[in-house]
Amino acid sequence: EIVLTQSPATLSVSPGERATLSCRASQSVNSNLAWYQQKPGQAPRLLIYGASIRATGIPARFSGSGSGTEFTLTINILQSEDFAVYYCQQYNHWPPMYTFGQGTKLEI
Amino acid sequence: EVQLVESGGGLVQPGGSLRLSCAASGFTVDNNYMNWVRQAPGKGLEWVSVLYSDGTTYYADSVKGRFTISRDNFKNTLYLEMNSLRPEDTAVFYCARDNDWAGYMDVWGTGTTVIVSS
């Protein structure tokens, strides 16, 4: 099983600032990594796939980077609606055994 | 509008069974990879199962042999049959679409809650 470790567990940032979230894989997942945002009581929302491709309708302030085992989600000029929990997910394993990171809570 | 709506959750005793449904609209379930993902109370996301468009299925080790994913193309609905339920299966269950047949999930339902308790 590929283990994804997200850091930090909680990130405190002020609106208007930049947030940098990390996701480390226990073995290479190439670029087969996605990022999701989840707000309380809501389903996850796809932000990034292919490590760096923004999903449809996702604002340009969200960007993803990395490959192999080290990945980063950057959120520029934080808006109030960006405060949520963020999960990374790998889909490189074959046969499919998708795994998620434990999440990073982005708080004000 | 592309939408997924789950139903069928509830309270069930340990060892019991439950069938979850996920009704799709705006697209066809048989032309996509369809997943179930769960989230235990206060915890993170856990992938449960995927059903490929060709009918191939895969499961997480934690549910293999107990859960079965299937679909009804006529009803455009995805299912998750859950047997031998355990307290640790308590979670919100989401269905999610993989539109690119790649492994990431671009559309999610609102979830249905399963509680396994005596």
CSV table of N, CA, C and O in Angstrom, one decimal, chain A residues 1 32 34 36 38 41-46 48-50 87 89-91 94-102, chain B residues 33 35 37 39 43-47 50 52 58-61 64 94 98 100 102-106 108-110:
chain,number,residue,atom,x,y,z
A,1,GLU,N,0.8,-1.2,0.0
A,1,GLU,CA,0.0,0.0,0.0
A,1,GLU,C,0.9,1.2,0.0
A,1,GLU,O,1.9,1.3,0.7
A,32,ASN,N,0.6,10.9,-10.7
A,32,ASN,CA,-0.8,10.4,-10.5
A,32,ASN,C,-1.3,10.8,-9.1
A,32,ASN,O,-1.5,9.9,-8.2
A,34,ALA,N,-3.8,13.6,-6.9
A,34,ALA,CA,-4.9,14.6,-6.9
A,34,ALA,C,-5.0,15.3,-5.6
A,34,ALA,O,-4.6,14.7,-4.6
A,36,TYR,N,-7.9,17.4,-3.1
A,36,TYR,CA,-9.3,17.7,-2.9
A,36,TYR,C,-9.5,18.7,-1.7
A,36,TYR,O,-8.7,18.7,-0.8
A,38,GLN,N,-12.3,19.8,1.2
A,38,GLN,CA,-13.5,19.4,1.9
A,38,GLN,C,-13.9,20.4,3.0
A,38,GLN,O,-13.1,20.6,3.9
A,41,GLY,N,-19.3,19.1,6.6
A,41,GLY,CA,-20.6,18.7,6.2
A,41,GLY,C,-20.8,18.6,4.7
A,41,GLY,O,-21.9,18.4,4.2
A,42,GLN,N,-19.7,18.8,3.9
A,42,GLN,CA,-19.8,18.7,2.5
A,42,GLN,C,-19.0,17.6,1.9
A,42,GLN,O,-18.1,17.0,2.6
A,43,ALA,N,-19.3,17.2,0.7
A,43,ALA,CA,-18.4,16.2,0.0
A,43,ALA,C,-17.1,16.8,-0.4
A,43,ALA,O,-17.0,18.1,-0.6
A,44,PRO,N,-16.1,16.0,-0.6
A,44,PRO,CA,-14.9,16.6,-1.2
A,44,PRO,C,-15.1,17.2,-2.6
A,44,PRO,O,-16.0,16.8,-3.3
A,45,ARG,N,-14.2,18.1,-3.0
A,45,ARG,CA,-14.3,18.7,-4.3
A,45,ARG,C,-12.9,18.6,-4.9
A,45,ARG,O,-11.9,18.9,-4.3
A,46,LEU,N,-12.9,18.1,-6.1
A,46,LEU,CA,-11.6,18.0,-6.8
A,46,LEU,C,-11.0,19.3,-7.2
A,46,LEU,O,-11.7,20.2,-7.8
A,48,ILE,N,-7.2,19.6,-8.0
A,48,ILE,CA,-6.0,19.3,-8.9
A,48,ILE,C,-5.9,17.8,-9.2
A,48,ILE,O,-6.2,17.0,-8.3
A,49,TYR,N,-5.6,17.5,-10.5
A,49,TYR,CA,-5.3,16.1,-10.8
A,49,TYR,C,-4.0,16.1,-11.7
A,49,TYR,O,-3.6,17.2,-12.1
A,50,GLY,N,-3.4,15.0,-11.9
A,50,GLY,CA,-2.2,14.9,-12.6
A,50,GLY,C,-1.1,15.8,-11.9
A,50,GLY,O,-0.2,16.3,-12.6
A,87,TYR,N,-7.1,17.2,1.1
A,87,TYR,CA,-6.6,15.8,1.0
A,87,TYR,C,-5.8,15.6,-0.3
A,87,TYR,O,-6.3,16.1,-1.3
A,89,GLN,N,-4.5,12.5,-2.9
A,89,GLN,CA,-4.9,11.1,-3.2
A,89,GLN,C,-4.0,10.6,-4.3
A,89,GLN,O,-3.8,11.3,-5.3
A,90,GLN,N,-3.5,9.4,-4.2
A,90,GLN,CA,-2.7,8.8,-5.3
A,90,GLN,C,-3.5,7.8,-6.0
A,90,GLN,O,-4.4,7.1,-5.4
A,91,TYR,N,-3.3,7.7,-7.3
A,91,TYR,CA,-4.0,6.8,-8.2
A,91,TYR,C,-3.0,6.1,-9.1
A,91,TYR,O,-3.4,5.7,-10.2
A,94,TRP,N,-1.3,-0.1,-9.1
A,94,TRP,CA,-2.0,-1.1,-9.9
A,94,TRP,C,-1.8,-2.5,-9.3
A,94,TRP,O,-0.7,-2.9,-9.0
A,95,PRO,N,-2.9,-3.3,-9.1
A,95,PRO,CA,-4.3,-2.9,-9.4
A,95,PRO,C,-4.7,-1.8,-8.5
A,95,PRO,O,-4.1,-1.5,-7.5
A,96,PRO,N,-5.8,-1.1,-8.8
A,96,PRO,CA,-6.3,0.0,-8.1
A,96,PRO,C,-6.3,-0.2,-6.6
A,96,PRO,O,-7.0,-1.1,-6.1
A,97,MET,N,-5.6,0.6,-5.9
A,97,MET,CA,-5.7,0.6,-4.4
A,97,MET,C,-5.4,2.1,-4.1
A,97,MET,O,-4.3,2.5,-3.6
A,98,TYR,N,-6.4,2.9,-4.3
A,98,TYR,CA,-6.3,4.3,-4.1
A,98,TYR,C,-6.1,4.6,-2.7
A,98,TYR,O,-6.8,4.0,-1.8
A,99,THR,N,-5.3,5.6,-2.3
A,99,THR,CA,-5.1,6.0,-1.0
A,99,THR,C,-5.1,7.5,-0.9
A,99,THR,O,-4.7,8.2,-1.8
A,100,PHE,N,-5.6,8.0,0.3
A,100,PHE,CA,-5.6,9.4,0.6
A,100,PHE,C,-4.6,9.7,1.7
A,100,PHE,O,-4.4,8.9,2.6
A,101,GLY,N,-4.2,10.9,1.7
A,101,GLY,CA,-3.5,11.4,2.9
A,101,GLY,C,-4.4,11.7,4.0
A,101,GLY,O,-5.6,11.6,3.8
A,102,GLN,N,-3.9,11.9,5.2
A,102,GLN,CA,-4.7,12.1,6.4
A,102,GLN,C,-5.4,13.5,6.5
A,102,GLN,O,-6.2,13.7,7.3
B,33,TYR,N,-15.7,5.2,-14.8
B,33,TYR,CA,-15.3,4.4,-13.6
B,33,TYR,C,-16.1,5.0,-12.5
B,33,TYR,O,-16.1,6.3,-12.3
B,35,ASN,N,-16.8,5.0,-8.2
B,35,ASN,CA,-16.2,4.6,-6.9
B,35,ASN,C,-17.1,4.8,-5.8
B,35,ASN,O,-18.0,5.6,-5.8
B,37,VAL,N,-16.3,5.8,-1.7
B,37,VAL,CA,-15.3,6.3,-0.8
B,37,VAL,C,-16.0,6.6,0.5
B,37,VAL,O,-17.2,7.1,0.5
B,39,GLN,N,-15.9,7.9,4.8
B,39,GLN,CA,-15.3,8.7,5.8
B,39,GLN,C,-15.9,8.5,7.2
B,39,GLN,O,-17.0,8.8,7.4
B,43,LYS,N,-12.8,11.5,10.8
B,43,LYS,CA,-11.6,10.9,10.1
B,43,LYS,C,-11.4,11.4,8.7
B,43,LYS,O,-12.2,12.1,8.2
B,44,GLY,N,-10.4,10.8,8.1
B,44,GLY,CA,-10.1,11.2,6.7
B,44,GLY,C,-10.9,10.3,5.7
B,44,GLY,O,-11.7,9.5,6.1
B,45,LEU,N,-10.5,10.4,4.4
B,45,LEU,CA,-11.2,9.7,3.4
B,45,LEU,C,-10.5,8.3,3.2
B,45,LEU,O,-9.3,8.2,3.2
B,46,GLU,N,-11.4,7.3,2.9
B,46,GLU,CA,-10.9,6.0,2.6
B,46,GLU,C,-11.6,5.4,1.4
B,46,GLU,O,-12.8,5.3,1.3
B,47,TRP,N,-10.8,5.1,0.3
B,47,TRP,CA,-11.4,4.5,-0.9
B,47,TRP,C,-11.9,3.1,-0.5
B,47,TRP,O,-11.2,2.4,0.2
B,50,VAL,N,-14.1,0.4,-6.7
B,50,VAL,CA,-14.3,1.0,-8.0
B,50,VAL,C,-14.9,-0.1,-9.0
B,50,VAL,O,-14.6,-1.3,-8.9
B,52,TYR,N,-15.3,-0.5,-13.0
B,52,TYR,CA,-14.9,0.0,-14.3
B,52,TYR,C,-16.1,-0.1,-15.3
B,52,TYR,O,-17.0,-0.9,-15.1
B,58,TYR,N,-12.8,-3.6,-8.2
B,58,TYR,CA,-11.6,-3.7,-7.3
B,58,TYR,C,-12.1,-3.2,-5.9
B,58,TYR,O,-13.0,-2.4,-5.8
B,59,TYR,N,-11.5,-3.7,-4.9
B,59,TYR,CA,-11.9,-3.4,-3.5
B,59,TYR,C,-10.7,-3.1,-2.6
B,59,TYR,O,-9.6,-3.7,-2.8
B,60,ALA,N,-10.9,-2.3,-1.6
B,60,ALA,CA,-9.9,-2.1,-0.5
B,60,ALA,C,-9.9,-3.4,0.3
B,60,ALA,O,-10.9,-4.1,0.4
B,61,ASP,N,-8.7,-3.7,0.8
B,61,ASP,CA,-8.6,-4.9,1.6
B,61,ASP,C,-9.5,-5.0,2.7
B,61,ASP,O,-10.0,-6.1,3.1
B,64,LYS,N,-12.9,-6.3,1.2
B,64,LYS,CA,-12.9,-7.4,0.3
B,64,LYS,C,-13.6,-8.6,0.8
B,64,LYS,O,-13.3,-9.0,2.0
B,94,TYR,N,-19.6,8.0,0.2
B,94,TYR,CA,-19.8,8.8,-1.0
B,94,TYR,C,-19.6,8.0,-2.2
B,94,TYR,O,-18.7,7.1,-2.3
B,98,ASP,N,-15.3,8.9,-11.8
B,98,ASP,CA,-13.9,9.1,-12.4
B,98,ASP,C,-14.2,9.2,-13.9
B,98,ASP,O,-14.3,8.2,-14.6
B,100,ASP,N,-12.3,10.4,-16.3
B,100,ASP,CA,-11.2,10.2,-17.2
B,100,ASP,C,-10.6,8.8,-17.2
B,100,ASP,O,-9.5,8.6,-17.8
B,102,ALA,N,-9.0,7.4,-15.0
B,102,ALA,CA,-7.7,7.6,-14.5
B,102,ALA,C,-7.4,7.2,-13.1
B,102,ALA,O,-6.3,6.7,-12.7
B,103,GLY,N,-8.4,7.5,-12.2
B,103,GLY,CA,-8.3,7.2,-10.8
B,103,GLY,C,-8.6,8.3,-9.9
B,103,GLY,O,-8.8,8.1,-8.7
B,104,TYR,N,-8.7,9.6,-10.4
B,104,TYR,CA,-9.2,10.6,-9.6
B,104,TYR,C,-10.7,10.9,-9.8
B,104,TYR,O,-11.2,10.4,-10.8
B,105,MET,N,-11.3,11.5,-8.9
B,105,MET,CA,-12.7,11.6,-8.8
B,105,MET,C,-13.2,13.0,-9.0
B,105,MET,O,-13.0,13.9,-8.1
B,106,ASP,N,-13.9,13.3,-10.1
B,106,ASP,CA,-14.3,14.7,-10.4
B,106,ASP,C,-15.7,15.1,-9.9
B,106,ASP,O,-15.9,16.3,-9.8
B,108,TRP,N,-18.7,14.2,-7.0
B,108,TRP,CA,-19.0,13.4,-5.7
B,108,TRP,C,-20.5,13.6,-5.4
B,108,TRP,O,-21.1,14.7,-5.6
B,109,GLY,N,-21.1,12.6,-4.8
B,109,GLY,CA,-22.4,12.8,-4.2
B,109,GLY,C,-22.3,13.4,-2.8
B,109,GLY,O,-21.2,13.8,-2.3
B,110,THR,N,-23.5,13.6,-2.2
B,110,THR,CA,-23.5,14.3,-0.9
B,110,THR,C,-23.3,13.3,0.2
B,110,THR,O,-23.1,13.8,1.4
